[in-house]
Amino acid sequence: MAPSWVLLRPELPFTHDVGLFSEASQQPKGWMSEGRPPRPEETRGAITAYLESLKPDAHFADPPEISYIRLLRPTESVPPLCGVVDSAWISSIDKHLFALYAGPYRPGSDIYGRKGGYLIYDARKNSLSPIPEIPYHMSQSAIGYETAVVVSLDGDGAGEGAGYVLAELTKKERLKEGSEAELFLWQSSSPGWVSKIAVLPPEACSPTTDFCADKCFSFGGFLCWVDLSKGMLVCELCNLQEDNDLKFRYIALPDNCPTYDLFSPENQTLQVQEFRSIGCVGGQIKFVSVDDQVGHLPGHKLEMNIWTLSSDLTEWKDGKMYNLGKIWENGTHLLHGMRKLAPSLPFLSKHEDNVVYVVFNDMRVVGSHLECKRQYLVRVDMKNDDVKFYRQTTYRILSQLFTCEIGADQQGLLEDQQVQTGFGSCFEGR
């Protein structure tokens, strides 16, 4: 039986599995060298043909095992002009739909970063739909690393043919009065990019620092981009579909949650996703943070806090607070060979209120460098004061995982697949 929900690694490697291609595979059409450098449109055509040839191969397992998805190419070798397009990355998930960046592509990037495009993965149908990159212009710049938001138009996630909207947000050149943002929309029922421009709220473009999205998602008809060091930008999708003007609203972080200027010298190495996250849990937006003593061994002051955003998206409400020092009180960690370690990469369980997963890395000095000898994924039930430890032996977690609900329709599709519990042996603790 396939699981009802999964913990999912964000990267999707491209690979070839000869056992899953029964017929002699042909290299996708779309590239001819002709003894000259390729034109930009030829490179785009080659990459599009390559993305169209990929097949998804999902391996879902019961948590706390980490699930993954491979994207299979029909040939062992990578086609010409497509060498840098060797993986995909999840930007957002809504119901059964995943928005992926294919290759190094990110909007507003340099020429290298414009090789790739988008993929929409439908877990219900186990299918991929490639989408070309947004139109590029010189004044365009990125507003974050993960900014593509997918919105399923299925009310319950089980209908046929309702489709989706993909939204991508970029910045334009800074103006004296602020910064402009350009929002691109792609609707499955009428393919093609359309865009709208608006001035960002002043809180998102102060004189000293710019808004930079760390996370993005859709919520109740809103598109949301979150800078975990400052706050959140939201706009309402239905207004855009009705051809109204684009308007953004800025939502600051909770009052008692510190903000960080990542451009200041003391914070330039700070990675906010190492100790903060945000997500939708039970129809509410929740924000989790472990700010005290970041990067130090846990002590009596090391607290993990959860805030809940009101339904009208105007006010943060204090939620649960958990003293991470409790993890070490009953000595259970010793049974797993775990030392007292610093927490990192917290993320919320999508279907369990007040449950947070936290990663602990056992770093040791080897020669002249640090090496991760062991890694643990720890499930913290803040309401019931219950802690469970899971040592990672097949996959080292390097970034926040995604939690994804797998409905009954997806379960039927996946029951015949071989469920595995890891991807390769890229990490083995000692």
Coordinates of N, CA and C in Angstrom, one line a residue, residues 168-264:
E168 N 5.4 32.9 -12.0 CA 6.8 33.1 -11.8 C 7.0 34.6 -11.5
L169 N 7.7 34.9 -10.5 CA 7.9 36.3 -10.0 C 9.4 36.8 -10.3
T170 N 9.6 37.9 -10.9 CA 10.9 38.5 -11.1 C 10.9 40.0 -10.7
K171 N 12.1 40.5 -10.5 CA 12.2 42.0 -10.3 C 12.6 42.7 -11.6
K172 N 12.3 44.0 -11.7 CA 12.8 44.8 -12.7 C 13.8 45.8 -12.1
E173 N 14.4 46.6 -12.9 CA 15.4 47.6 -12.4 C 14.9 48.4 -11.3
R174 N 15.8 48.7 -10.3 CA 15.3 49.5 -9.2 C 15.0 50.9 -9.6
L175 N 13.9 51.4 -9.1 CA 13.4 52.8 -9.4 C 13.7 53.7 -8.2
K176 N 13.7 55.0 -8.4 CA 13.9 55.9 -7.3 C 12.8 55.7 -6.2
E177 N 11.6 55.4 -6.6 CA 10.5 55.3 -5.6 C 10.4 53.8 -5.1
G178 N 11.2 52.9 -5.6 CA 11.0 51.5 -5.2 C 11.5 50.6 -6.3
S179 N 11.0 49.3 -6.2 CA 11.3 48.3 -7.2 C 10.1 47.8 -7.8
E180 N 10.1 47.6 -9.1 CA 9.0 46.9 -9.8 C 9.2 45.4 -9.8
A181 N 8.1 44.7 -9.7 CA 8.0 43.3 -9.9 C 7.2 43.0 -11.1
E182 N 7.6 41.9 -11.8 CA 6.9 41.4 -13.0 C 6.5 40.0 -12.7
L183 N 5.2 39.8 -12.7 CA 4.6 38.4 -12.5 C 4.2 37.8 -13.8
F184 N 4.7 36.6 -14.1 CA 4.4 35.9 -15.3 C 3.4 34.7 -14.9
L185 N 2.4 34.6 -15.8 CA 1.4 33.5 -15.6 C 1.3 32.6 -16.8
W186 N 1.2 31.3 -16.5 CA 1.0 30.3 -17.6 C -0.2 29.5 -17.1
Q187 N -1.2 29.4 -18.0 CA -2.4 28.6 -17.6 C -2.5 27.5 -18.6
S188 N -2.7 26.3 -18.0 CA -2.7 25.1 -18.8 C -3.8 25.1 -19.9
S189 N -4.9 25.7 -19.6 CA -6.0 25.8 -20.6 C -5.7 26.7 -21.8
S190 N -4.8 27.6 -21.6 CA -4.4 28.5 -22.7 C -2.9 28.8 -22.7
P191 N -2.1 27.8 -23.1 CA -0.6 27.9 -22.9 C -0.1 29.2 -23.5
G192 N 0.9 29.8 -22.9 CA 1.5 31.0 -23.3 C 1.7 31.9 -22.1
W193 N 2.8 32.6 -22.0 CA 3.1 33.4 -20.8 C 2.4 34.8 -21.0
V194 N 1.8 35.3 -20.0 CA 1.3 36.6 -19.9 C 1.9 37.3 -18.7
S195 N 2.1 38.6 -18.6 CA 2.8 39.2 -17.5 C 2.0 40.4 -17.0
K196 N 2.2 40.8 -15.8 CA 1.7 42.0 -15.2 C 2.8 42.6 -14.3
I197 N 2.8 43.9 -14.3 CA 3.9 44.7 -13.5 C 3.3 45.5 -12.4
A198 N 3.9 45.5 -11.3 CA 3.5 46.4 -10.2 C 4.7 46.8 -9.3
V199 N 4.5 47.9 -8.6 CA 5.6 48.4 -7.7 C 5.5 47.5 -6.4
L200 N 6.6 47.1 -5.9 CA 6.6 46.3 -4.7 C 6.3 47.2 -3.5
P201 N 5.7 46.7 -2.4 CA 5.5 47.4 -1.2 C 6.9 48.0 -0.7
P202 N 6.9 49.1 -0.1 CA 8.1 49.7 0.4 C 8.9 48.8 1.4
E203 N 8.2 48.0 2.1 CA 8.8 47.1 3.1 C 9.7 46.1 2.4
A204 N 9.4 45.8 1.2 CA 10.1 44.8 0.4 C 11.3 45.3 -0.4
C205 N 11.5 46.6 -0.3 CA 12.6 47.2 -1.1 C 13.2 48.4 -0.4
S206 N 13.7 48.2 0.8 CA 14.3 49.2 1.6 C 15.5 49.7 1.0
P207 N 16.1 50.9 1.4 CA 17.3 51.4 0.7 C 18.5 50.5 0.9
T208 N 18.5 49.7 2.0 CA 19.7 48.9 2.3 C 19.6 47.5 1.9
T209 N 18.4 47.0 1.7 CA 18.3 45.5 1.4 C 17.1 45.2 0.6
D210 N 17.1 44.2 -0.2 CA 16.0 43.8 -1.0 C 15.4 42.5 -0.5
F211 N 14.1 42.3 -0.9 CA 13.4 41.1 -0.6 C 14.0 40.0 -1.4
C212 N 14.2 38.8 -0.8 CA 14.8 37.7 -1.5 C 14.0 36.4 -1.1
A213 N 13.2 35.9 -2.0 CA 12.3 34.7 -1.6 C 13.1 33.5 -1.4
D214 N 12.9 32.9 -0.2 CA 13.5 31.6 0.2 C 12.5 30.4 -0.1
K215 N 11.2 30.7 0.0 CA 10.1 29.7 -0.2 C 9.0 30.3 -0.9
C216 N 8.2 29.5 -1.6 CA 7.0 30.0 -2.2 C 5.9 28.9 -2.2
F217 N 4.7 29.3 -2.2 CA 3.6 28.3 -2.2 C 2.3 29.1 -2.5
S218 N 1.2 28.3 -2.7 CA -0.1 28.9 -2.9 C -1.0 28.5 -1.7
F219 N -1.9 29.4 -1.4 CA -2.7 29.2 -0.2 C -4.1 29.9 -0.4
G220 N -5.1 29.1 -0.4 CA -6.5 29.7 -0.5 C -6.7 30.7 -1.5
G221 N -6.1 30.6 -2.7 CA -6.3 31.5 -3.8 C -5.3 32.6 -3.8
F222 N -4.3 32.6 -2.9 CA -3.2 33.6 -2.8 C -1.9 32.9 -3.3
L223 N -1.1 33.7 -4.0 CA 0.3 33.4 -4.3 C 1.2 34.0 -3.2
C224 N 2.1 33.2 -2.7 CA 2.9 33.6 -1.5 C 4.4 33.4 -1.8
W225 N 5.2 34.4 -1.6 CA 6.7 34.3 -1.6 C 7.2 34.8 -0.3
V226 N 8.1 34.0 0.3 CA 8.5 34.3 1.7 C 10.0 34.5 1.7
D227 N 10.4 35.7 2.3 CA 11.8 35.9 2.7 C 11.9 35.6 4.2
L228 N 12.5 34.5 4.5 CA 12.5 34.0 5.9 C 13.2 34.9 6.8
S229 N 14.0 35.9 6.3 CA 14.7 36.9 7.2 C 13.8 38.1 7.4
K230 N 12.7 38.3 6.6 CA 12.0 39.6 6.7 C 10.5 39.4 6.7
G231 N 9.9 38.8 5.7 CA 8.4 38.7 5.7 C 8.0 38.1 4.4
M232 N 6.7 38.3 4.0 CA 6.1 37.6 2.9 C 5.3 38.6 2.0
L233 N 5.5 38.3 0.7 CA 4.7 39.0 -0.4 C 3.5 38.1 -0.8
V234 N 2.3 38.7 -0.9 CA 1.2 37.9 -1.4 C 0.4 38.7 -2.4
C235 N -0.2 38.0 -3.3 CA -1.2 38.6 -4.2 C -2.3 37.6 -4.5
E236 N -3.4 38.1 -4.9 CA -4.6 37.2 -5.0 C -4.7 36.8 -6.5
L237 N -4.8 35.5 -6.7 CA -4.8 34.9 -8.1 C -6.1 35.3 -8.8
C238 N -7.2 35.3 -8.2 CA -8.5 35.5 -8.9 C -8.6 36.9 -9.5
N239 N -7.9 37.9 -8.8 CA -7.9 39.2 -9.4 C -7.1 39.3 -10.7
L240 N -6.0 38.5 -10.7 CA -5.2 38.5 -11.9 C -6.0 37.8 -13.1
Q241 N -6.7 36.7 -12.8 CA -7.5 36.0 -13.8 C -8.6 36.9 -14.3
E242 N -9.1 37.8 -13.5 CA -10.2 38.7 -13.9 C -9.6 40.0 -14.6
D243 N -8.3 39.9 -14.9 CA -7.6 41.0 -15.7 C -7.6 42.3 -14.9
N244 N -7.6 42.2 -13.5 CA -7.4 43.4 -12.7 C -5.9 43.7 -12.6
D245 N -5.5 44.8 -12.0 CA -4.1 45.2 -11.8 C -3.5 44.3 -10.8
L246 N -2.2 44.1 -11.0 CA -1.4 43.3 -10.0 C -1.2 44.2 -8.8
K247 N -1.5 43.7 -7.6 CA -1.3 44.4 -6.3 C -0.7 43.4 -5.3
F248 N 0.4 43.8 -4.7 CA 1.1 43.0 -3.7 C 0.7 43.5 -2.3
R249 N 0.7 42.6 -1.4 CA 0.6 42.9 0.1 C 1.8 42.4 0.8
Y250 N 2.3 43.1 1.7 CA 3.5 42.7 2.5 C 3.1 42.3 3.9
I251 N 3.5 41.1 4.3 CA 3.2 40.6 5.7 C 4.5 40.4 6.4
A252 N 4.7 41.2 7.4 CA 6.0 41.1 8.2 C 6.0 39.8 9.0
L253 N 7.2 39.5 9.4 CA 7.4 38.3 10.3 C 6.7 38.7 11.7
P254 N 6.4 37.6 12.5 CA 5.9 37.9 13.8 C 6.7 39.0 14.6
D255 N 6.0 39.8 15.4 CA 6.7 40.9 16.1 C 7.9 40.4 17.0
N256 N 7.7 39.3 17.6 CA 8.8 38.8 18.5 C 9.8 37.9 17.8
C257 N 9.8 37.9 16.5 CA 10.7 37.1 15.7 C 11.8 38.0 15.1
P258 N 13.0 37.8 15.4 CA 14.1 38.8 14.9 C 14.2 38.7 13.4
T259 N 14.5 39.9 12.8 CA 14.7 40.0 11.4 C 16.3 40.1 11.2
Y260 N 16.7 39.8 10.0 CA 18.1 39.8 9.7 C 18.4 40.6 8.4
D261 N 19.4 41.4 8.5 CA 20.0 42.1 7.3 C 21.1 41.2 6.7
L262 N 20.8 40.4 5.7 CA 21.7 39.4 5.2 C 22.9 40.1 4.4
F263 N 22.8 41.4 4.2 CA 23.8 42.1 3.5 C 24.8 42.8 4.4
S264 N 24.5 42.7 5.7 CA 25.5 43.2 6.7 C 26.6 42.2 6.9

